[in-house]
Amino acid sequence: QVQLVESGGGLVQAGGSLRLSCAASGTSFSGNIMGWYRQAPGKQREWVATITPGDDTRYVDSVKGRFTISRDNAKNTVYLQMNSLKPEDTAVYYCNRPLTYYVTHVMWAWGQGTQVTVSS
């Protein structure tokens, strides 16, 4: 069974940066499409970014140019570099395995997520 552990969240002022990490046990990331998702208070969880095994990436429009998804297969870890953070980025962030590059429904159980709070 795949277990996902997200880390790196915290409290940051608007305009600041954070780097999130996602580590997995029970599977290897190297052959999998991976993605980041987030859930803001009172809202549904939404897809944020996807990366393929070949490092093709795509992002939700609201984070384009500010967030960067990357992967280190040797460490079985996926990252989300978040720059120019805005208060509306406040959410719990999760990683998971999207069904395909364009289909954001996920294949694995969710981890506990990591809280990102951006103050104005």
mmCIF file of N, CA and C in Angstrom:
data_model
loop_
_atom_site.group_PDB
_atom_site.id
_atom_site.type_symbol
_atom_site.label_atom_id
_atom_site.label_comp_id
_atom_site.label_asym_id
_atom_site.label_seq_id
_atom_site.Cartn_x
_atom_site.Cartn_y
_atom_site.Cartn_z
ATOM 1 N N GLN A 1 0.846 -1.186 0.000
ATOM 2 C CA GLN A 1 0.000 0.000 0.000
ATOM 3 C C GLN A 1 0.882 1.237 0.000
ATOM 4 N N VAL A 2 0.530 2.188 -0.844
ATOM 5 C CA VAL A 2 1.317 3.413 -0.949
ATOM 6 C C VAL A 2 0.973 4.348 0.207
ATOM 7 N N GLN A 3 2.010 4.867 0.831
ATOM 8 C CA GLN A 3 1.823 5.880 1.874
ATOM 9 C C GLN A 3 2.567 7.137 1.452
ATOM 10 N N LEU A 4 1.881 8.258 1.528
ATOM 11 C CA LEU A 4 2.440 9.543 1.120
ATOM 12 C C LEU A 4 2.630 10.421 2.340
ATOM 13 N N VAL A 5 3.767 11.091 2.400
ATOM 14 C CA VAL A 5 4.055 11.987 3.521
ATOM 15 C C VAL A 5 4.496 13.328 2.957
ATOM 16 N N GLU A 6 3.684 14.337 3.194
ATOM 17 C CA GLU A 6 3.993 15.691 2.745
ATOM 18 C C GLU A 6 4.633 16.481 3.885
ATOM 19 N N SER A 7 5.523 17.395 3.541
ATOM 20 C CA SER A 7 6.181 18.220 4.543
ATOM 21 C C SER A 7 6.616 19.539 3.917
ATOM 22 N N GLY A 8 7.034 20.472 4.767
ATOM 23 C CA GLY A 8 7.576 21.735 4.284
ATOM 24 C C GLY A 8 6.647 22.917 4.400
ATOM 25 N N GLY A 9 5.431 22.697 4.838
ATOM 26 C CA GLY A 9 4.499 23.806 4.985
ATOM 27 C C GLY A 9 4.865 24.695 6.156
ATOM 28 N N GLY A 10 4.135 25.786 6.284
ATOM 29 C CA GLY A 10 4.381 26.715 7.379
ATOM 30 C C GLY A 10 3.635 28.001 7.191
ATOM 31 N N LEU A 11 3.992 28.973 8.025
ATOM 32 C CA LEU A 11 3.407 30.307 7.962
ATOM 33 C C LEU A 11 4.388 31.240 7.274
ATOM 34 N N VAL A 12 3.931 31.949 6.259
ATOM 35 C CA VAL A 12 4.801 32.851 5.511
ATOM 36 C C VAL A 12 4.022 34.107 5.140
ATOM 37 N N GLN A 13 4.728 35.210 5.013
ATOM 38 C CA GLN A 13 4.077 36.448 4.593
ATOM 39 C C GLN A 13 3.852 36.443 3.085
ATOM 40 N N ALA A 14 2.867 37.203 2.668
ATOM 41 C CA ALA A 14 2.605 37.342 1.242
ATOM 42 C C ALA A 14 3.880 37.784 0.525
ATOM 43 N N GLY A 15 4.123 37.170 -0.620
ATOM 44 C CA GLY A 15 5.341 37.437 -1.373
ATOM 45 C C GLY A 15 6.484 36.504 -1.049
ATOM 46 N N GLY A 16 6.333 35.719 -0.002
ATOM 47 C CA GLY A 16 7.375 34.797 0.413
ATOM 48 C C GLY A 16 7.358 33.497 -0.376
ATOM 49 N N SER A 17 8.218 32.580 0.046
ATOM 50 C CA SER A 17 8.388 31.302 -0.652
ATOM 51 C C SER A 17 8.398 30.147 0.336
ATOM 52 N N LEU A 18 7.981 29.003 -0.158
ATOM 53 C CA LEU A 18 8.080 27.741 0.567
ATOM 54 C C LEU A 18 8.380 26.641 -0.429
ATOM 55 N N ARG A 19 9.015 25.596 0.054
ATOM 56 C CA ARG A 19 9.256 24.412 -0.772
ATOM 57 C C ARG A 19 8.656 23.210 -0.063
ATOM 58 N N LEU A 20 7.679 22.605 -0.704
ATOM 59 C CA LEU A 20 7.035 21.425 -0.156
ATOM 60 C C LEU A 20 7.702 20.161 -0.703
ATOM 61 N N SER A 21 7.691 19.117 0.118
ATOM 62 C CA SER A 21 8.224 17.821 -0.288
ATOM 63 C C SER A 21 7.177 16.746 -0.082
ATOM 64 N N CYS A 22 7.241 15.731 -0.909
ATOM 65 C CA CYS A 22 6.344 14.580 -0.789
ATOM 66 C C CYS A 22 7.178 13.324 -0.965
ATOM 67 N N ALA A 23 7.192 12.505 0.063
ATOM 68 C CA ALA A 23 7.912 11.241 0.013
ATOM 69 C C ALA A 23 6.913 10.100 0.044
ATOM 70 N N ALA A 24 7.284 9.006 -0.595
ATOM 71 C CA ALA A 24 6.372 7.872 -0.664
ATOM 72 C C ALA A 24 7.053 6.605 -0.204
ATOM 73 N N SER A 25 6.268 5.737 0.388
ATOM 74 C CA SER A 25 6.716 4.381 0.676
ATOM 75 C C SER A 25 5.717 3.422 0.041
ATOM 76 N N GLY A 26 6.200 2.244 -0.319
ATOM 77 C CA GLY A 26 5.322 1.261 -0.926
ATOM 78 C C GLY A 26 5.276 1.303 -2.437
ATOM 79 N N THR A 27 5.969 2.254 -3.033
ATOM 80 C CA THR A 27 6.033 2.341 -4.480
ATOM 81 C C THR A 27 7.211 3.216 -4.872
ATOM 82 N N SER A 28 7.569 3.145 -6.141
ATOM 83 C CA SER A 28 8.602 4.012 -6.668
ATOM 84 C C SER A 28 7.949 5.114 -7.479
ATOM 85 N N PHE A 29 8.398 6.345 -7.288
ATOM 86 C CA PHE A 29 7.851 7.469 -8.046
ATOM 87 C C PHE A 29 8.297 7.430 -9.502
ATOM 88 N N SER A 30 9.418 6.797 -9.776
ATOM 89 C CA SER A 30 10.114 7.047 -11.034
ATOM 90 C C SER A 30 9.254 6.820 -12.264
ATOM 91 N N GLY A 31 8.360 5.839 -12.248
ATOM 92 C CA GLY A 31 7.556 5.566 -13.423
ATOM 93 C C GLY A 31 6.167 6.161 -13.373
ATOM 94 N N ASN A 32 5.902 6.984 -12.366
ATOM 95 C CA ASN A 32 4.555 7.494 -12.137
ATOM 96 C C ASN A 32 4.423 8.977 -12.437
ATOM 97 N N ILE A 33 3.290 9.334 -13.015
ATOM 98 C CA ILE A 33 2.878 10.733 -13.021
ATOM 99 C C ILE A 33 2.591 11.110 -11.572
ATOM 100 N N MET A 34 3.016 12.293 -11.151
ATOM 101 C CA MET A 34 2.757 12.755 -9.799
ATOM 102 C C MET A 34 2.137 14.148 -9.831
ATOM 103 N N GLY A 35 1.402 14.461 -8.787
ATOM 104 C CA GLY A 35 0.737 15.759 -8.754
ATOM 105 C C GLY A 35 0.639 16.324 -7.353
ATOM 106 N N TRP A 36 0.398 17.618 -7.311
ATOM 107 C CA TRP A 36 0.103 18.307 -6.063
ATOM 108 C C TRP A 36 -1.332 18.826 -6.117
ATOM 109 N N TYR A 37 -1.966 18.809 -4.968
ATOM 110 C CA TYR A 37 -3.342 19.259 -4.807
ATOM 111 C C TYR A 37 -3.406 20.126 -3.549
ATOM 112 N N ARG A 38 -4.488 20.862 -3.388
ATOM 113 C CA ARG A 38 -4.642 21.655 -2.173
ATOM 114 C C ARG A 38 -6.110 21.792 -1.815
ATOM 115 N N GLN A 39 -6.358 22.006 -0.538
ATOM 116 C CA GLN A 39 -7.714 22.213 -0.062
ATOM 117 C C GLN A 39 -7.718 23.394 0.898
ATOM 118 N N ALA A 40 -8.375 24.448 0.475
ATOM 119 C CA ALA A 40 -8.515 25.638 1.300
ATOM 120 C C ALA A 40 -9.689 25.466 2.246
ATOM 121 N N PRO A 41 -9.708 26.216 3.344
ATOM 122 C CA PRO A 41 -10.814 26.100 4.305
ATOM 123 C C PRO A 41 -12.166 26.331 3.640
ATOM 124 N N GLY A 42 -13.090 25.404 3.854
ATOM 125 C CA GLY A 42 -14.430 25.542 3.323
ATOM 126 C C GLY A 42 -14.559 25.279 1.845
ATOM 127 N N LYS A 43 -13.498 24.815 1.204
ATOM 128 C CA LYS A 43 -13.535 24.563 -0.242
ATOM 129 C C LYS A 43 -13.180 23.122 -0.554
ATOM 130 N N GLN A 44 -13.525 22.717 -1.773
ATOM 131 C CA GLN A 44 -13.169 21.377 -2.212
ATOM 132 C C GLN A 44 -11.685 21.315 -2.553
ATOM 133 N N ARG A 45 -11.130 20.137 -2.455
ATOM 134 C CA ARG A 45 -9.739 19.948 -2.847
ATOM 135 C C ARG A 45 -9.611 20.202 -4.343
ATOM 136 N N GLU A 46 -8.532 20.895 -4.734
ATOM 137 C CA GLU A 46 -8.321 21.184 -6.143
ATOM 138 C C GLU A 46 -6.924 20.738 -6.566
ATOM 139 N N TRP A 47 -6.830 20.419 -7.837
ATOM 140 C CA TRP A 47 -5.550 20.055 -8.439
ATOM 141 C C TRP A 47 -4.713 21.317 -8.626
ATOM 142 N N VAL A 48 -3.393 21.183 -8.422
ATOM 143 C CA VAL A 48 -2.482 22.323 -8.550
ATOM 144 C C VAL A 48 -1.460 22.117 -9.669
ATOM 145 N N ALA A 49 -0.821 20.943 -9.716
ATOM 146 C CA ALA A 49 0.251 20.741 -10.686
ATOM 147 C C ALA A 49 0.470 19.262 -10.918
ATOM 148 N N THR A 50 1.010 18.938 -12.095
ATOM 149 C CA THR A 50 1.325 17.561 -12.471
ATOM 150 C C THR A 50 2.697 17.519 -13.111
ATOM 151 N N ILE A 51 3.424 16.429 -12.867
ATOM 152 C CA ILE A 51 4.707 16.190 -13.523
ATOM 153 C C ILE A 51 4.747 14.748 -13.997
ATOM 154 N N THR A 52 5.230 14.546 -15.232
ATOM 155 C CA THR A 52 5.336 13.197 -15.790
ATOM 156 C C THR A 52 6.701 12.606 -15.479
ATOM 157 N N PRO A 53 6.876 11.316 -15.749
ATOM 158 C CA PRO A 53 8.210 10.729 -15.576
ATOM 159 C C PRO A 53 9.266 11.410 -16.448
ATOM 160 N N GLY A 54 8.842 11.986 -17.555
ATOM 161 C CA GLY A 54 9.767 12.699 -18.427
ATOM 162 C C GLY A 54 9.885 14.171 -18.110
ATOM 163 N N ASP A 55 9.324 14.601 -16.990
ATOM 164 C CA ASP A 55 9.409 15.978 -16.486
ATOM 165 C C ASP A 55 8.573 16.988 -17.263
ATOM 166 N N ASP A 56 7.588 16.521 -18.032
ATOM 167 C CA ASP A 56 6.590 17.459 -18.554
ATOM 168 C C ASP A 56 5.734 17.920 -17.384
ATOM 169 N N THR A 57 5.370 19.191 -17.396
ATOM 170 C CA THR A 57 4.609 19.744 -16.276
ATOM 171 C C THR A 57 3.409 20.543 -16.763
ATOM 172 N N ARG A 58 2.407 20.621 -15.909
ATOM 173 C CA ARG A 58 1.277 21.514 -16.156
ATOM 174 C C ARG A 58 0.749 22.001 -14.829
ATOM 175 N N TYR A 59 0.108 23.195 -14.877
ATOM 176 C CA TYR A 59 -0.302 23.867 -13.658
ATOM 177 C C TYR A 59 -1.698 24.447 -13.801
ATOM 178 N N VAL A 60 -2.369 24.568 -12.689
ATOM 179 C CA VAL A 60 -3.619 25.324 -12.671
ATOM 180 C C VAL A 60 -3.263 26.789 -12.938
ATOM 181 N N ASP A 61 -4.143 27.493 -13.614
ATOM 182 C CA ASP A 61 -3.831 28.865 -14.047
ATOM 183 C C ASP A 61 -3.439 29.772 -12.884
ATOM 184 N N SER A 62 -4.024 29.585 -11.735
ATOM 185 C CA SER A 62 -3.797 30.506 -10.611
ATOM 186 C C SER A 62 -2.383 30.441 -10.050
ATOM 187 N N VAL A 63 -1.605 29.410 -10.390
ATOM 188 C CA VAL A 63 -0.240 29.297 -9.852
ATOM 189 C C VAL A 63 0.820 29.361 -10.942
ATOM 190 N N LYS A 64 0.419 29.437 -12.189
ATOM 191 C CA LYS A 64 1.391 29.485 -13.293
ATOM 192 C C LYS A 64 2.345 30.660 -13.120
ATOM 193 N N GLY A 65 3.632 30.374 -13.303
ATOM 194 C CA GLY A 65 4.644 31.406 -13.159
ATOM 195 C C GLY A 65 5.107 31.619 -11.735
ATOM 196 N N ARG A 66 4.424 31.022 -10.766
ATOM 197 C CA ARG A 66 4.801 31.181 -9.352
ATOM 198 C C ARG A 66 5.237 29.863 -8.724
ATOM 199 N N PHE A 67 4.598 28.763 -9.109
ATOM 200 C CA PHE A 67 4.902 27.450 -8.538
ATOM 201 C C PHE A 67 5.661 26.607 -9.556
ATOM 202 N N THR A 68 6.534 25.735 -9.047
ATOM 203 C CA THR A 68 7.269 24.804 -9.894
ATOM 204 C C THR A 68 7.256 23.427 -9.257
ATOM 205 N N ILE A 69 6.768 22.450 -10.001
ATOM 206 C CA ILE A 69 6.794 21.069 -9.542
ATOM 207 C C ILE A 69 8.039 20.392 -10.105
ATOM 208 N N SER A 70 8.675 19.567 -9.288
ATOM 209 C CA SER A 70 9.866 18.841 -9.737
ATOM 210 C C SER A 70 9.922 17.509 -9.010
ATOM 211 N N ARG A 71 10.863 16.684 -9.445
ATOM 212 C CA ARG A 71 10.960 15.358 -8.834
ATOM 213 C C ARG A 71 12.410 14.928 -8.744
ATOM 214 N N ASP A 72 12.697 14.104 -7.744
ATOM 215 C CA ASP A 72 14.006 13.467 -7.598
ATOM 216 C C ASP A 72 13.723 11.977 -7.436
ATOM 217 N N ASN A 73 13.839 11.252 -8.533
ATOM 218 C CA ASN A 73 13.489 9.834 -8.491
ATOM 219 C C ASN A 73 14.413 9.043 -7.577
ATOM 220 N N ALA A 74 15.657 9.447 -7.485
ATOM 221 C CA ALA A 74 16.601 8.737 -6.617
ATOM 222 C C ALA A 74 16.175 8.819 -5.155
ATOM 223 N N LYS A 75 15.529 9.938 -4.803
ATOM 224 C CA LYS A 75 15.062 10.126 -3.427
ATOM 225 C C LYS A 75 13.587 9.771 -3.269
ATOM 226 N N ASN A 76 12.959 9.356 -4.387
ATOM 227 C CA ASN A 76 11.530 9.023 -4.352
ATOM 228 C C ASN A 76 10.724 10.174 -3.755
ATOM 229 N N THR A 77 11.019 11.373 -4.223
ATOM 230 C CA THR A 77 10.430 12.585 -3.655
ATOM 231 C C THR A 77 9.987 13.521 -4.771
ATOM 232 N N VAL A 78 8.860 14.150 -4.541
ATOM 233 C CA VAL A 78 8.342 15.175 -5.434
ATOM 234 C C VAL A 78 8.289 16.488 -4.659
ATOM 235 N N TYR A 79 8.594 17.578 -5.345
ATOM 236 C CA TYR A 79 8.662 18.882 -4.689
ATOM 237 C C TYR A 79 7.671 19.862 -5.326
ATOM 238 N N LEU A 80 7.315 20.865 -4.546
ATOM 239 C CA LEU A 80 6.559 21.998 -5.076
ATOM 240 C C LEU A 80 7.206 23.263 -4.532
ATOM 241 N N GLN A 81 7.919 23.968 -5.406
ATOM 242 C CA GLN A 81 8.503 25.255 -5.042
ATOM 243 C C GLN A 81 7.453 26.324 -5.260
ATOM 244 N N MET A 82 7.139 27.047 -4.209
ATOM 245 C CA MET A 82 6.082 28.061 -4.269
ATOM 246 C C MET A 82 6.694 29.433 -3.993
ATOM 247 N N ASN A 83 6.643 30.285 -4.976
ATOM 248 C CA ASN A 83 7.168 31.640 -4.860
ATOM 249 C C ASN A 83 6.030 32.656 -4.981
ATOM 250 N N SER A 84 6.318 33.878 -4.571
ATOM 251 C CA SER A 84 5.334 34.962 -4.663
ATOM 252 C C SER A 84 3.986 34.532 -4.091
ATOM 253 N N LEU A 85 4.030 33.952 -2.922
ATOM 254 C CA LEU A 85 2.816 33.403 -2.320
ATOM 255 C C LEU A 85 1.808 34.496 -2.010
ATOM 256 N N LYS A 86 0.552 34.124 -2.138
ATOM 257 C CA LYS A 86 -0.571 35.035 -1.894
ATOM 258 C C LYS A 86 -1.457 34.448 -0.790
ATOM 259 N N PRO A 87 -2.209 35.291 -0.097
ATOM 260 C CA PRO A 87 -3.100 34.757 0.940
ATOM 261 C C PRO A 87 -4.060 33.687 0.408
ATOM 262 N N GLU A 88 -4.461 33.796 -0.855
ATOM 263 C CA GLU A 88 -5.371 32.796 -1.425
ATOM 264 C C GLU A 88 -4.705 31.450 -1.683
ATOM 265 N N ASP A 89 -3.388 31.369 -1.486
ATOM 266 C CA ASP A 89 -2.698 30.081 -1.565
ATOM 267 C C ASP A 89 -2.796 29.309 -0.258
ATOM 268 N N THR A 90 -3.352 29.920 0.767
ATOM 269 C CA THR A 90 -3.501 29.244 2.049
ATOM 270 C C THR A 90 -4.377 28.003 1.893
ATOM 271 N N ALA A 91 -3.835 26.867 2.309
ATOM 272 C CA ALA A 91 -4.530 25.589 2.135
ATOM 273 C C ALA A 91 -3.683 24.486 2.750
ATOM 274 N N VAL A 92 -4.283 23.309 2.838
ATOM 275 C CA VAL A 92 -3.516 22.104 3.121
ATOM 276 C C VAL A 92 -3.126 21.509 1.767
ATOM 277 N N TYR A 93 -1.852 21.237 1.600
ATOM 278 C CA TYR A 93 -1.321 20.743 0.326
ATOM 279 C C TYR A 93 -1.037 19.245 0.420
ATOM 280 N N TYR A 94 -1.420 18.540 -0.629
ATOM 281 C CA TYR A 94 -1.273 17.101 -0.705
ATOM 282 C C TYR A 94 -0.600 16.708 -2.020
ATOM 283 N N CYS A 95 0.088 15.582 -2.000
ATOM 284 C CA CYS A 95 0.549 15.017 -3.264
ATOM 285 C C CYS A 95 -0.212 13.715 -3.511
ATOM 286 N N ASN A 96 -0.219 13.295 -4.768
ATOM 287 C CA ASN A 96 -0.864 12.042 -5.131
ATOM 288 C C ASN A 96 -0.519 11.702 -6.563
ATOM 289 N N ARG A 97 -1.067 10.612 -7.058
ATOM 290 C CA ARG A 97 -0.794 10.128 -8.388
ATOM 291 C C ARG A 97 -2.039 10.332 -9.242
ATOM 292 N N PRO A 98 -2.049 11.331 -10.147
ATOM 293 C CA PRO A 98 -3.188 11.524 -11.040
ATOM 294 C C PRO A 98 -3.345 10.328 -11.972
ATOM 295 N N LEU A 99 -4.572 10.094 -12.436
ATOM 296 C CA LEU A 99 -4.803 8.964 -13.346
ATOM 297 C C LEU A 99 -3.987 9.103 -14.623
ATOM 298 N N THR A 100 -3.999 10.296 -15.212
ATOM 299 C CA THR A 100 -3.231 10.568 -16.415
ATOM 300 C C THR A 100 -2.694 11.997 -16.334
ATOM 301 N N TYR A 101 -1.996 12.411 -17.346
ATOM 302 C CA TYR A 101 -1.465 13.773 -17.403
ATOM 303 C C TYR A 101 -2.586 14.808 -17.382
ATOM 304 N N TYR A 102 -3.737 14.470 -17.955
ATOM 305 C CA TYR A 102 -4.838 15.418 -18.041
ATOM 306 C C TYR A 102 -5.995 15.093 -17.115
ATOM 307 N N VAL A 103 -6.051 13.895 -16.579
ATOM 308 C CA VAL A 103 -7.134 13.520 -15.672
ATOM 309 C C VAL A 103 -6.611 13.584 -14.258
ATOM 310 N N THR A 104 -7.204 14.458 -13.448
ATOM 311 C CA THR A 104 -6.640 14.747 -12.136
ATOM 312 C C THR A 104 -7.201 13.885 -11.013
ATOM 313 N N HIS A 105 -8.165 13.012 -11.314
ATOM 314 C CA HIS A 105 -8.603 12.068 -10.287
ATOM 315 C C HIS A 105 -7.399 11.249 -9.847
ATOM 316 N N VAL A 106 -7.355 10.894 -8.569
ATOM 317 C CA VAL A 106 -6.137 10.285 -8.040
ATOM 318 C C VAL A 106 -6.290 8.783 -7.849
ATOM 319 N N MET A 107 -5.125 8.127 -7.769
ATOM 320 C CA MET A 107 -5.093 6.669 -7.680
ATOM 321 C C MET A 107 -4.832 6.158 -6.273
ATOM 322 N N TRP A 108 -4.215 6.962 -5.416
ATOM 323 C CA TRP A 108 -3.790 6.484 -4.104
ATOM 324 C C TRP A 108 -4.553 7.158 -2.962
ATOM 325 N N ALA A 109 -4.428 6.568 -1.783
ATOM 326 C CA ALA A 109 -5.011 7.197 -0.599
ATOM 327 C C ALA A 109 -4.259 8.489 -0.282
ATOM 328 N N TRP A 110 -4.992 9.433 0.280
ATOM 329 C CA TRP A 110 -4.363 10.704 0.620
ATOM 330 C C TRP A 110 -3.488 10.585 1.861
ATOM 331 N N GLY A 111 -2.413 11.372 1.874
ATOM 332 C CA GLY A 111 -1.614 11.499 3.087
ATOM 333 C C GLY A 111 -2.240 12.524 4.021
ATOM 334 N N GLN A 112 -1.474 12.950 5.002
ATOM 335 C CA GLN A 112 -2.019 13.894 5.984
ATOM 336 C C GLN A 112 -1.943 15.333 5.495
ATOM 337 N N GLY A 113 -1.164 15.578 4.457
ATOM 338 C CA GLY A 113 -1.019 16.920 3.919
ATOM 339 C C GLY A 113 -0.108 17.780 4.770
ATOM 340 N N THR A 114 0.200 18.967 4.241
ATOM 341 C CA THR A 114 1.016 19.927 4.972
ATOM 342 C C THR A 114 0.355 21.297 4.848
ATOM 343 N N GLN A 115 0.217 21.981 5.970
ATOM 344 C CA GLN A 115 -0.507 23.244 6.015
ATOM 345 C C GLN A 115 0.384 24.392 5.539
ATOM 346 N N VAL A 116 -0.141 25.171 4.614
ATOM 347 C CA VAL A 116 0.506 26.400 4.165
ATOM 348 C C VAL A 116 -0.414 27.558 4.502
ATOM 349 N N THR A 117 0.118 28.511 5.243
ATOM 350 C CA THR A 117 -0.656 29.689 5.614
ATOM 351 C C THR A 117 0.101 30.935 5.173
ATOM 352 N N VAL A 118 -0.554 31.756 4.369
ATOM 353 C CA VAL A 118 0.065 32.973 3.850
ATOM 354 C C VAL A 118 -0.655 34.169 4.450
ATOM 355 N N SER A 119 0.082 34.970 5.196
ATOM 356 C CA SER A 119 -0.513 36.140 5.828
ATOM 357 C C SER A 119 -0.353 37.368 4.937
ATOM 358 N N SER A 120 -1.326 38.256 5.028
ATOM 359 C CA SER A 120 -1.287 39.464 4.185
ATOM 360 C C SER A 120 -0.534 40.595 4.863
#
